[in-house]
Backbone as CSV, one residue per row, in Angstrom:
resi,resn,N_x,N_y,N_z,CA_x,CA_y,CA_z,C_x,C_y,C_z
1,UNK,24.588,-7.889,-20.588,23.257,-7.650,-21.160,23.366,-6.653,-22.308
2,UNK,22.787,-7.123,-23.319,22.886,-6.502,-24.450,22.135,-5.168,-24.199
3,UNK,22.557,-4.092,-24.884,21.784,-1.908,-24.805,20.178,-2.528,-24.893
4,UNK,19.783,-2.924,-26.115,18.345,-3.428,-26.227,17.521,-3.998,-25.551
5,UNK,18.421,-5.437,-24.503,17.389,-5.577,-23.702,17.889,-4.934,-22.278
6,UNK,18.575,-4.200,-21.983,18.984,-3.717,-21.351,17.159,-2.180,-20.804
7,UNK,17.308,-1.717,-21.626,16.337,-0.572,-22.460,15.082,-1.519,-22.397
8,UNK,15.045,-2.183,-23.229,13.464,-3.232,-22.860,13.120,-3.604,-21.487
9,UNK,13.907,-4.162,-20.701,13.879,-3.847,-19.276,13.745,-3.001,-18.343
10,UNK,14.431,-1.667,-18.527,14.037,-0.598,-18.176,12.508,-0.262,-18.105
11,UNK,12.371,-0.399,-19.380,10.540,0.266,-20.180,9.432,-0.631,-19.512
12,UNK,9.871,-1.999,-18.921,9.064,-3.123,-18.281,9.156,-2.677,-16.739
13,UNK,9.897,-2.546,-15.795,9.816,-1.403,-14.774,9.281,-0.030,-15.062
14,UNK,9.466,1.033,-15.868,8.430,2.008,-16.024,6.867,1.253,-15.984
15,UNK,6.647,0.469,-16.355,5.068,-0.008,-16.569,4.736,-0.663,-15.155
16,UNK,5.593,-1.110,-14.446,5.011,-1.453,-13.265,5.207,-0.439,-12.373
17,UNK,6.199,0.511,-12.584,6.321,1.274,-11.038,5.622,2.727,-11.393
18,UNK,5.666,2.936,-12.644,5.462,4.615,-12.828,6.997,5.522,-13.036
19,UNK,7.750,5.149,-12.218,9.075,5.772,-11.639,9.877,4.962,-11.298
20,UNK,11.281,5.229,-11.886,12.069,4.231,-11.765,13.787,5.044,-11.721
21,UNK,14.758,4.652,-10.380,15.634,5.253,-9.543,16.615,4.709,-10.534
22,UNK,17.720,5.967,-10.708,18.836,5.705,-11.205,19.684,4.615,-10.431
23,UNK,19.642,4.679,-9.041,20.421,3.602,-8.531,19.729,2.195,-8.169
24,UNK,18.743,2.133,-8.135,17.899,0.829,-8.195,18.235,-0.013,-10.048
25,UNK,18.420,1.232,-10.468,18.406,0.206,-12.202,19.562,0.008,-12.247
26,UNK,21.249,1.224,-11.595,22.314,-0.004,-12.335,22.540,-1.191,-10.988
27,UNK,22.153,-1.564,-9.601,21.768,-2.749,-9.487,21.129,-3.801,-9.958
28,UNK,19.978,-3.396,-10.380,19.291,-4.735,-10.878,19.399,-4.636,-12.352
29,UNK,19.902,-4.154,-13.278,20.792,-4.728,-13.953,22.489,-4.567,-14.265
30,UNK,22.681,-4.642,-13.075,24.247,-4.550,-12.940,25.266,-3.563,-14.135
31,UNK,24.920,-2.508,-14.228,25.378,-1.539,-15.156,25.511,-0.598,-14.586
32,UNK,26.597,0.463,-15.206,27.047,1.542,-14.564,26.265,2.173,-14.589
33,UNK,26.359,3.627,-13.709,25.537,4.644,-13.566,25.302,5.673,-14.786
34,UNK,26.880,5.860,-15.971,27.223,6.368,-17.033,25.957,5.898,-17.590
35,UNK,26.240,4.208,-18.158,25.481,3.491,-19.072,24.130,3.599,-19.015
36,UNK,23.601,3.583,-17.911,22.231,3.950,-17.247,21.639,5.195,-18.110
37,UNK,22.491,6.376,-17.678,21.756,7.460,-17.804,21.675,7.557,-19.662
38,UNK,22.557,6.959,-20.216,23.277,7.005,-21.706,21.441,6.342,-22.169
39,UNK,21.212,5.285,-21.500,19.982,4.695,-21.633,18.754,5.665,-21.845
40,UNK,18.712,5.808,-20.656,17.422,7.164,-20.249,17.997,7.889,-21.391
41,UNK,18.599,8.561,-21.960,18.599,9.471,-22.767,18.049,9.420,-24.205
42,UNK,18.610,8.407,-24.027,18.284,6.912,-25.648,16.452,6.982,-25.534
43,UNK,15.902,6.346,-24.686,14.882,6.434,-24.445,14.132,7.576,-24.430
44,UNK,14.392,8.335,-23.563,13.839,10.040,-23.840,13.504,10.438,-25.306
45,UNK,14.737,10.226,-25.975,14.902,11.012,-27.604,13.951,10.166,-28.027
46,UNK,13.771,8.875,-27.925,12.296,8.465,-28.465,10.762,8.228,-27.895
47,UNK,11.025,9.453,-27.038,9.204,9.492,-26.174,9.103,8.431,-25.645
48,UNK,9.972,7.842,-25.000,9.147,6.393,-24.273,9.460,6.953,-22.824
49,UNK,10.553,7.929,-22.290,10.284,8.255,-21.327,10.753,9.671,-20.804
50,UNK,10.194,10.011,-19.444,10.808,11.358,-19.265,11.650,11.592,-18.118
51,UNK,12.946,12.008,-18.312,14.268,12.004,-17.448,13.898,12.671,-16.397
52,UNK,13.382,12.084,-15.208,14.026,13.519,-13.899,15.133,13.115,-12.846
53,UNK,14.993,14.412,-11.940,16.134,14.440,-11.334,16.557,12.928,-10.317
54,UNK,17.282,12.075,-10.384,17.875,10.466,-10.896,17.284,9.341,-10.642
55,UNK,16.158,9.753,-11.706,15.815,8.742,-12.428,14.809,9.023,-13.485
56,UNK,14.047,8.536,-13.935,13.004,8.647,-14.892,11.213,8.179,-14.765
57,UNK,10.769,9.346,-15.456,8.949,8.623,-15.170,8.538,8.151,-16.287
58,UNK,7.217,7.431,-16.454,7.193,6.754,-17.631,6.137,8.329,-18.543
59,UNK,6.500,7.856,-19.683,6.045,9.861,-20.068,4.277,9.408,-20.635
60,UNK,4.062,10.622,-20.280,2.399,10.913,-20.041,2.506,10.859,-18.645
61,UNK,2.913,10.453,-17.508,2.722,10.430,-16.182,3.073,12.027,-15.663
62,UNK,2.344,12.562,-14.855,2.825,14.166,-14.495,2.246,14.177,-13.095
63,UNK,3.614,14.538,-12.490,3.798,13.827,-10.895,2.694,15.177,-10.083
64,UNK,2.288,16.455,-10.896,1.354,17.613,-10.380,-0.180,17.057,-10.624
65,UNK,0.016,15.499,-11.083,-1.877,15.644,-11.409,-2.704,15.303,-10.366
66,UNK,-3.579,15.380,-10.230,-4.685,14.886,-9.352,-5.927,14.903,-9.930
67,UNK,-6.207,13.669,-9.611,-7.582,13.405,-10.298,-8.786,14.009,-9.179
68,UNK,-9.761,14.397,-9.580,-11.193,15.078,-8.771,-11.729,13.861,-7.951
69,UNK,-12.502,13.944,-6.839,-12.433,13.638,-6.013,-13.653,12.494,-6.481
70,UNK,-14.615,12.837,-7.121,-15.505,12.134,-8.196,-15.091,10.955,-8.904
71,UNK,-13.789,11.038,-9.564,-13.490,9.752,-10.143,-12.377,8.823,-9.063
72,UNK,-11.780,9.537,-8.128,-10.951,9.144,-7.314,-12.245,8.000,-6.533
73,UNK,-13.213,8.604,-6.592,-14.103,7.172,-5.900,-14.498,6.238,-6.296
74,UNK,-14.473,6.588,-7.333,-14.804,4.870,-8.168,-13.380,4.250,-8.650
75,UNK,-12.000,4.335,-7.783,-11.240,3.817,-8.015,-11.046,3.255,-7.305
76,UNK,-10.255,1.380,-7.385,-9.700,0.846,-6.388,-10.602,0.950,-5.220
77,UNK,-12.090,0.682,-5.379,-12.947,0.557,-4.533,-13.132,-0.392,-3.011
78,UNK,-13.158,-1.505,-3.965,-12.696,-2.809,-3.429,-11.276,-2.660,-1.863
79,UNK,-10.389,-2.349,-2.846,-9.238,-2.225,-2.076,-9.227,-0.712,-0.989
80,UNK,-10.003,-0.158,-1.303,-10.078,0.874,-0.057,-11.097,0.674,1.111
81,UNK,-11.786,-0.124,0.436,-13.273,-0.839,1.800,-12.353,-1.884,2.527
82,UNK,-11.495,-2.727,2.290,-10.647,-3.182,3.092,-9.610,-2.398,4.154
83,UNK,-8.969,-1.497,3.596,-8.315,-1.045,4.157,-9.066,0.158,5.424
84,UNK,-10.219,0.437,5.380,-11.429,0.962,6.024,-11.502,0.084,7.155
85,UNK,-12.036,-1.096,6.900,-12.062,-2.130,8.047,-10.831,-1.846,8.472
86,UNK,-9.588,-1.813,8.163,-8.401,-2.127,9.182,-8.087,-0.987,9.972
87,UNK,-8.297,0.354,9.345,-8.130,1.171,10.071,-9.346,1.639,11.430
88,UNK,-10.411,0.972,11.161,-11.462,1.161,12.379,-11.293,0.480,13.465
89,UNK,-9.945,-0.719,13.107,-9.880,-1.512,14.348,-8.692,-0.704,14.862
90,UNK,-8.283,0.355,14.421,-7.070,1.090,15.156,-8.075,2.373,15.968
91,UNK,-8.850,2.403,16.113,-9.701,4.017,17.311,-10.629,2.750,17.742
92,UNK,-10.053,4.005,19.298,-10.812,3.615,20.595,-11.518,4.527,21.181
93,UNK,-12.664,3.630,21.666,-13.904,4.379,22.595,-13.237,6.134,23.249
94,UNK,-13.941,7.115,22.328,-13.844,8.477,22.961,-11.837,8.863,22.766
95,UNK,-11.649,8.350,21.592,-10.720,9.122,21.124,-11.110,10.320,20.030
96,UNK,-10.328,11.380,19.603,-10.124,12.104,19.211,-9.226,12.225,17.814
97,UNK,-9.655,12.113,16.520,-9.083,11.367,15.790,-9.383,12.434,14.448
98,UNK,-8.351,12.819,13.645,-8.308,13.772,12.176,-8.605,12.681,11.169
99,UNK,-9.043,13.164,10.621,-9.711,12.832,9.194,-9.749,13.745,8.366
100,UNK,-8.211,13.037,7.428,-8.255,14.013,5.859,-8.818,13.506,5.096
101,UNK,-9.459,14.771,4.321,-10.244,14.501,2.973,-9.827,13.410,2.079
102,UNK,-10.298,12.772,0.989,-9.875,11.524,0.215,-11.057,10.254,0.601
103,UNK,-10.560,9.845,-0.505,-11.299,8.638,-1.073,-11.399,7.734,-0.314
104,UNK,-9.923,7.570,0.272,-9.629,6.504,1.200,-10.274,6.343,2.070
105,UNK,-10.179,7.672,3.000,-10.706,7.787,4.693,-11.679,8.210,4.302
106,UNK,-12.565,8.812,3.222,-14.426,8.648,3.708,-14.994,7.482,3.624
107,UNK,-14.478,6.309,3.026,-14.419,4.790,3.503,-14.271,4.051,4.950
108,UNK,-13.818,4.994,5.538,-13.773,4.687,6.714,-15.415,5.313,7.684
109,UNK,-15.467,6.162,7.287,-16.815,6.765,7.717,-17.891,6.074,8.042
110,UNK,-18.145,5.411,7.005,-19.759,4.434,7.153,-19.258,3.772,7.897
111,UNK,-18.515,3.570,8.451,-17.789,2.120,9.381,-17.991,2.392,11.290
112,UNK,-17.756,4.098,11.334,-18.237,4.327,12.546,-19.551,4.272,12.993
113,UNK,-19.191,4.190,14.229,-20.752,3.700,14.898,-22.288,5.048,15.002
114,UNK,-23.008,4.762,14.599,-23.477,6.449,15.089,-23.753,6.676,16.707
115,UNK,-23.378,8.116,16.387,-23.734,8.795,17.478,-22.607,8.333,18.482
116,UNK,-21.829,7.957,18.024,-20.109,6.948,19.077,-19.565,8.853,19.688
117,UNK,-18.960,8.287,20.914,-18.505,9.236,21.451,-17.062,9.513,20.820
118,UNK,-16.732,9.453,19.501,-15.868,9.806,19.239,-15.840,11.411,18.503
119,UNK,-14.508,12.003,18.976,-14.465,13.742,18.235,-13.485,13.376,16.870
120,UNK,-14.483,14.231,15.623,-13.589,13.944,14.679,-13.294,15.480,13.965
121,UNK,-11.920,15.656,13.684,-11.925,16.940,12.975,-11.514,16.878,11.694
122,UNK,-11.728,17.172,10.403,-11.563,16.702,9.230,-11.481,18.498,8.531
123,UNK,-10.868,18.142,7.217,-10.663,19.331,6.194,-11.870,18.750,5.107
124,UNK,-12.696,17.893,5.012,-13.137,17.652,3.895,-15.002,18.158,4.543
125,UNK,-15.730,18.780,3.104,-16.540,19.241,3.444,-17.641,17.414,3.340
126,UNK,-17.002,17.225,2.729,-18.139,15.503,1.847,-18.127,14.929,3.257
127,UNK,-16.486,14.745,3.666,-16.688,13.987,4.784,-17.346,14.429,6.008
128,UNK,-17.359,15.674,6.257,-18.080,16.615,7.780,-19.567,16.064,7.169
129,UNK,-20.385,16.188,5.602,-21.788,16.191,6.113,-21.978,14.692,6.239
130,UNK,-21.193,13.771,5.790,-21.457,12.389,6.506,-20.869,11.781,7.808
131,UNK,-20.511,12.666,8.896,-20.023,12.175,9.858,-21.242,13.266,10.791
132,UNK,-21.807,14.039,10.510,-23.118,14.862,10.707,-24.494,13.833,10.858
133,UNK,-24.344,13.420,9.667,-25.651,12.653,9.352,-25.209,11.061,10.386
134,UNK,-24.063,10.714,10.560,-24.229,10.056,11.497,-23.799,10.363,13.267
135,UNK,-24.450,11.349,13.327,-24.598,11.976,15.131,-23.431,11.888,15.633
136,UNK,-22.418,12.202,15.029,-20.493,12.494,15.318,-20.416,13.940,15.498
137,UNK,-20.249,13.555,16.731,-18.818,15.583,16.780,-17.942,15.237,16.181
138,UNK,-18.701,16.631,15.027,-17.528,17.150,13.908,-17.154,18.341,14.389
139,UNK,-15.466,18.552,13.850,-15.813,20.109,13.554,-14.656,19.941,12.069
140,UNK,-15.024,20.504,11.311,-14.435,20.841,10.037,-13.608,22.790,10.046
141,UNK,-12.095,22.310,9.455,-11.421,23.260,9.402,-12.033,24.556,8.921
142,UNK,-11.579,25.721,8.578,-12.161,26.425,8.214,-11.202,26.894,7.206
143,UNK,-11.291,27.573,5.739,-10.517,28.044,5.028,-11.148,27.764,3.567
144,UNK,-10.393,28.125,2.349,-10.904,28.272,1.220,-10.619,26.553,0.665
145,UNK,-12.398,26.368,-0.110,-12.608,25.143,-0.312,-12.058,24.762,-1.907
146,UNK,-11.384,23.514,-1.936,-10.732,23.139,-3.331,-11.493,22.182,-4.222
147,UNK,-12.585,23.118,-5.025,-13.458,22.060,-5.167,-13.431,20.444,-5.889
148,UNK,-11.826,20.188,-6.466,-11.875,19.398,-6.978,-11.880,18.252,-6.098
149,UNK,-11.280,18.531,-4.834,-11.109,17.370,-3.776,-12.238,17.857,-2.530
150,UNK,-12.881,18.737,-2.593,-13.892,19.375,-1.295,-13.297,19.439,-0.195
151,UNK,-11.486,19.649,-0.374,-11.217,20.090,1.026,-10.768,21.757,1.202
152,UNK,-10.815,21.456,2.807,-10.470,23.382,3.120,-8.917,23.503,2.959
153,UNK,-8.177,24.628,2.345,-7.043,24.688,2.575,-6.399,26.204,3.273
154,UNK,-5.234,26.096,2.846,-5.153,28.180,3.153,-4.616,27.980,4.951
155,UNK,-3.862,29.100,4.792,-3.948,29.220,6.185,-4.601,29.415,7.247
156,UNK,-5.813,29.851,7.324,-7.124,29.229,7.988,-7.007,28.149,8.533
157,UNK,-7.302,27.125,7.384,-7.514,25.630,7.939,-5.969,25.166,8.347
158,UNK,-4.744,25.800,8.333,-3.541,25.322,9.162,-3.218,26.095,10.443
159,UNK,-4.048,27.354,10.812,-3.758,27.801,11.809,-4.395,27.113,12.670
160,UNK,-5.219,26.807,12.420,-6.480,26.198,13.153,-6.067,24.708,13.300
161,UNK,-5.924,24.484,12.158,-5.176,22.586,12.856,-4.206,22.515,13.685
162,UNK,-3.464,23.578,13.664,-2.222,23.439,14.488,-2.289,23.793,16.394
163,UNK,-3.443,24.109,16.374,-4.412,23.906,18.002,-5.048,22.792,18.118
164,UNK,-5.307,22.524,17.829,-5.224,20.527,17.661,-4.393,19.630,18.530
165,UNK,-5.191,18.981,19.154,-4.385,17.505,19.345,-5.117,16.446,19.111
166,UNK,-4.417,15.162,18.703,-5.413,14.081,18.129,-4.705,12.834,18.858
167,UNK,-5.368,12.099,18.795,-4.866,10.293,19.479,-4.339,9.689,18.200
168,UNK,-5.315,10.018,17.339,-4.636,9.226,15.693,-5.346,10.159,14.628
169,UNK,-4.431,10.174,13.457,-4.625,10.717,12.495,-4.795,9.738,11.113
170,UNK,-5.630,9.657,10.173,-5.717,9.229,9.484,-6.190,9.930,8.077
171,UNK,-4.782,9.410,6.956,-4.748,10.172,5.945,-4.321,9.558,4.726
172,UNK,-5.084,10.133,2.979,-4.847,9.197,2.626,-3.337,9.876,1.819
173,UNK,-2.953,9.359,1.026,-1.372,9.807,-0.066,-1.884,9.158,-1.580
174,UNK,-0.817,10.010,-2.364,-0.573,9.821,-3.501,0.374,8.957,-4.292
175,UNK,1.725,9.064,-3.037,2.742,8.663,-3.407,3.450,7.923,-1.968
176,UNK,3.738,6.350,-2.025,4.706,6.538,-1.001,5.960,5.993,-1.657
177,UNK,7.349,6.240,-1.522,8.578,5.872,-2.410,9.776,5.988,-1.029
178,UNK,10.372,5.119,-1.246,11.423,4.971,-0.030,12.558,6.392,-0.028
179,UNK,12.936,6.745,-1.165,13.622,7.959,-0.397,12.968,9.239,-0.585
180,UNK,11.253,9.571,-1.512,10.736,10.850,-1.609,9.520,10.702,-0.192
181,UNK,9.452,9.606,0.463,8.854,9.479,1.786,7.400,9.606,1.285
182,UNK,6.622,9.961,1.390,5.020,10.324,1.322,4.784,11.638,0.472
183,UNK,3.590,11.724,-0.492,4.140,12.558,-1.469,2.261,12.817,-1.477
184,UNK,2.294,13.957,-2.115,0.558,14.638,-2.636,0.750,15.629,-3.478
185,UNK,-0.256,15.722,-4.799,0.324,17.151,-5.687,0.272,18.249,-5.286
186,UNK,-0.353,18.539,-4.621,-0.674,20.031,-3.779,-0.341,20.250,-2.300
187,UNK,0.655,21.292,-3.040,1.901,21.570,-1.958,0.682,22.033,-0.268
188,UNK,-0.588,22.675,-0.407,-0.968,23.288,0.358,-1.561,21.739,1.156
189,UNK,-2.155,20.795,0.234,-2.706,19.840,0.720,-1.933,19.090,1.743
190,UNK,-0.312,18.853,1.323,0.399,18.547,1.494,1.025,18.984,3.427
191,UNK,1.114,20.673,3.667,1.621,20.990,4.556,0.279,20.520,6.057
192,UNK,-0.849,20.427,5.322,-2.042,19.985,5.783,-1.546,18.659,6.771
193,UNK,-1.565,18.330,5.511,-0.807,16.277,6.018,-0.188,16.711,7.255
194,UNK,0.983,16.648,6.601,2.538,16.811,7.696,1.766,17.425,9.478
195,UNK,1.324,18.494,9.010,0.772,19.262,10.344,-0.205,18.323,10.934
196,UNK,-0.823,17.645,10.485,-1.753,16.449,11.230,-0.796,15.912,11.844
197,UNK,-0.227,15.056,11.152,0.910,14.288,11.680,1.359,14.210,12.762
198,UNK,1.869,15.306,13.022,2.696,16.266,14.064,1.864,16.129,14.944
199,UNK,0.450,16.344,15.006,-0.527,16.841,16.017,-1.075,15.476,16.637
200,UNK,-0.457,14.327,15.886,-1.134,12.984,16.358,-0.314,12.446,17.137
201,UNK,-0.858,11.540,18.131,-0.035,10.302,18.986,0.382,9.459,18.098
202,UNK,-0.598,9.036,17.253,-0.464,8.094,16.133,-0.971,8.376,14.769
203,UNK,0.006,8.278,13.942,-0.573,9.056,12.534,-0.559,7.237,11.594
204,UNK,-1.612,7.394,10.541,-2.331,6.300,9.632,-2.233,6.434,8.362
205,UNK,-1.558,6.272,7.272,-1.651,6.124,5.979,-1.923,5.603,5.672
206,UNK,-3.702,6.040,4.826,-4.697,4.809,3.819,-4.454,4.687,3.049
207,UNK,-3.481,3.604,2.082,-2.952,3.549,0.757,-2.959,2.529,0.143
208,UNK,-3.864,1.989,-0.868,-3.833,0.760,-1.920,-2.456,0.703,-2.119
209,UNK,-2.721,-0.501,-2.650,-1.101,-1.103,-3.098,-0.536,-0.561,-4.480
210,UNK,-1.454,0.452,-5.464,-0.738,1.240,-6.244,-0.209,2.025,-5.925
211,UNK,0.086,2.764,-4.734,0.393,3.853,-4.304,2.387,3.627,-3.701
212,UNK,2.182,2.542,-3.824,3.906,1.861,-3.608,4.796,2.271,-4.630
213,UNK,5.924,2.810,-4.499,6.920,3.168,-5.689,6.215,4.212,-6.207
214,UNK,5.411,5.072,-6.267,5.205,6.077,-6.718,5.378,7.568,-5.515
215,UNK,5.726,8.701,-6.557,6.176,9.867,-6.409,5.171,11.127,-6.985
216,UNK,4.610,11.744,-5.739,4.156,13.267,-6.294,4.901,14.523,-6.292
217,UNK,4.116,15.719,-6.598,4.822,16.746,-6.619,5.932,17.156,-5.362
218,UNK,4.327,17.016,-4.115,5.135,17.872,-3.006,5.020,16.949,-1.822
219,UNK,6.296,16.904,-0.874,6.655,15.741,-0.051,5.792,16.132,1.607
220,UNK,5.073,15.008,2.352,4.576,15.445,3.154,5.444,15.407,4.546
221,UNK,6.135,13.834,4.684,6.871,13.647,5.480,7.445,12.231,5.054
222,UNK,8.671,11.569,5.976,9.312,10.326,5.819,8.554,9.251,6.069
223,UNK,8.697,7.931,5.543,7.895,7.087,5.945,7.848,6.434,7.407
224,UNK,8.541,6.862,8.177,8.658,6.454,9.941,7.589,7.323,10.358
225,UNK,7.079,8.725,9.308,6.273,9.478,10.265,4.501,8.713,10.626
226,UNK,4.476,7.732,9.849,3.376,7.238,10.345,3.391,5.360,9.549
227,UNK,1.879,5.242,10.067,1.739,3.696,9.516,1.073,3.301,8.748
228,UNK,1.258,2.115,7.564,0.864,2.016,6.469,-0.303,1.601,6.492
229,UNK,-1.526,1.579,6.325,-2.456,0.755,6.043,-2.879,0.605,4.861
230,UNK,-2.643,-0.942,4.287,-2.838,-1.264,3.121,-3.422,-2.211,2.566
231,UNK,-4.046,-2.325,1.744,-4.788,-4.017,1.678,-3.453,-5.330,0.899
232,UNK,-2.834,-4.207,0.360,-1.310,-5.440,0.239,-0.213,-4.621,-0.028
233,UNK,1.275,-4.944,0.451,1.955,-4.823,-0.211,2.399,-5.506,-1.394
234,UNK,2.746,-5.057,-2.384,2.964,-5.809,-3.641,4.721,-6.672,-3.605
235,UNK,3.961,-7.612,-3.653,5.327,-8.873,-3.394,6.897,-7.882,-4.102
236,UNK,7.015,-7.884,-4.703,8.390,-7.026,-6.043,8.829,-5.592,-4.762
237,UNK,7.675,-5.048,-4.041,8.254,-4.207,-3.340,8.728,-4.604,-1.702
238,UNK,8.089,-6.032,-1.270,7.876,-6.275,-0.169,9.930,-6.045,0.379
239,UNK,10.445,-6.696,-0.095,11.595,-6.607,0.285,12.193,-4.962,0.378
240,UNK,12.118,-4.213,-0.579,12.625,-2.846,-0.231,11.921,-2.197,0.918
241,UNK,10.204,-2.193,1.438,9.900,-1.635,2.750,10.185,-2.746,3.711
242,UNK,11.085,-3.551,3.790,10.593,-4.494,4.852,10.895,-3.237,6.547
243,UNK,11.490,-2.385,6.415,11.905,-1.411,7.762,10.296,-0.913,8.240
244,UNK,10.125,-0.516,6.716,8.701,0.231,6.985,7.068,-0.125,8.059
245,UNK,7.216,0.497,8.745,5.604,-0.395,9.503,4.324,-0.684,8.447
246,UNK,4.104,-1.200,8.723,2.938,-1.688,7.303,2.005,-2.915,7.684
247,UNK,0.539,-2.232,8.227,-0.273,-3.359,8.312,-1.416,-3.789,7.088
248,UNK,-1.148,-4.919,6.693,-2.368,-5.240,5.248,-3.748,-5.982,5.626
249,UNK,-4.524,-5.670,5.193,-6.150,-5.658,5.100,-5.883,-7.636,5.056
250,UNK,-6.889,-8.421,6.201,-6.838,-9.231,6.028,-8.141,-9.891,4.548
251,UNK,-8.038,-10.345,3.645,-9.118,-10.652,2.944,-9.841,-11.658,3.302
């Protein structure tokens, strides 16, 4: 394969994945690891992309962003009301069940029954006054609120989660990628996750199918630590999670 389309290929994976693995590219295009990086560099010097540690993101992408919790809802709408339904058929009568803040899982909300004997404990303030308004024991963490996402963070709201026990946890991500495991920009948001996790029988990841092959700042846990819920996996990735548990939204 000729450097050019070698490089044109490359730049056609940046556009679908966001992020793209030094050792995934000299497989699929059968080139050394040297030649590879000789590439990325080539590329770099002309702004098409930005080198990290092995591999590259496509540039303008900045693995610390997070969008406010405001526009995060009018995204991928569609595909998170599906994945809502699938996760309501996972809690049972008078379980005990976490709910992290996000787009994802306050989709799940309108879906419970009111006044259901279920206990829910959540970090998000949006989500406590609509699980209120529908006659749910709440109790919401306690700690300093982040207003871009309306959740509690700080050690407050982790001392306090960590007296916790839950039947299932359900949470949404930023990033899931086979060897950075589950990923969120905010490291605090982040230790949040993980500590749910821990505290569940069964832990739930609400994640559209953009959220595949992508990488955030700070890592929450591996992908065995819980289960996917998704409205699809995207065919191009289906083969690299096939290990992964992963149930998709029937349409």
């Amino acid at each position: 394969m000729l450097t050019e389309e070698r490089q044109q290929k490359i730049l056609q994976l940046l556009a679908q994945n966001n992020i793209v693995k030094l050792h995934e590219l000299t497989n699929l295009l059968d080139a050394s690891e040297s030649t590879i990086r000789r590439d990325l560099q080539e590329l770099e010097n002309q702004k098409l992309l930005i080198r990290i540690h092995g591999g590259a993101k496509r540039a303008g992408q900045h693995i610390g962003f997070e969008a406010d919790m405001q526009t995060k809802t009018k995204e991928n709408v569609s595909a998170k009301q599906m994945i809502a339904k699938l996760a309501v058929t996972q809690i049972q009568k008078d379980d005990v069940i976490y709910l992290d803040a996000g787009s994802s899982t306050l989709e799940l909300i309108p879906l419970l029954a009111t006044g259901t004997s279920l206990k829910v404990v959540t970090n998000s303030v949006k989500h406590a006054a609509q699980l209120i308004d529908l006659n749910i024991d709440t109790i919401i963490l306690g700690g300093a609120i982040k207003l871009s996402t309306n959740a509690t963070l700080g050690n407050t709201s982790l001392k306090q989660l960590a007296e916790f026990n839950f039947n299932k946890a359900f949470l949404g991500i930023n990033g899931i990628d086979l060897t950075a495991g589950y990923t969120t920009p905010d490291p605090e948001e982040a230790i949040l996750k993980k500590v749910a996790l821990q505290q569940a029988e069964e832990g739930f990841i609400l994640a559209d199918h953009s959220k595949f092959n992508q990488i955030s700042f700070a890592k929450v846990a591996p992908l065995d630590a819980a289960t996917i819920l998704t409205d699809y996996c995207p065919e191009e990735h289906v083969e690299l999670y096939r290990e992964v548990k992963i149930l998709e939204a029937k349409k």
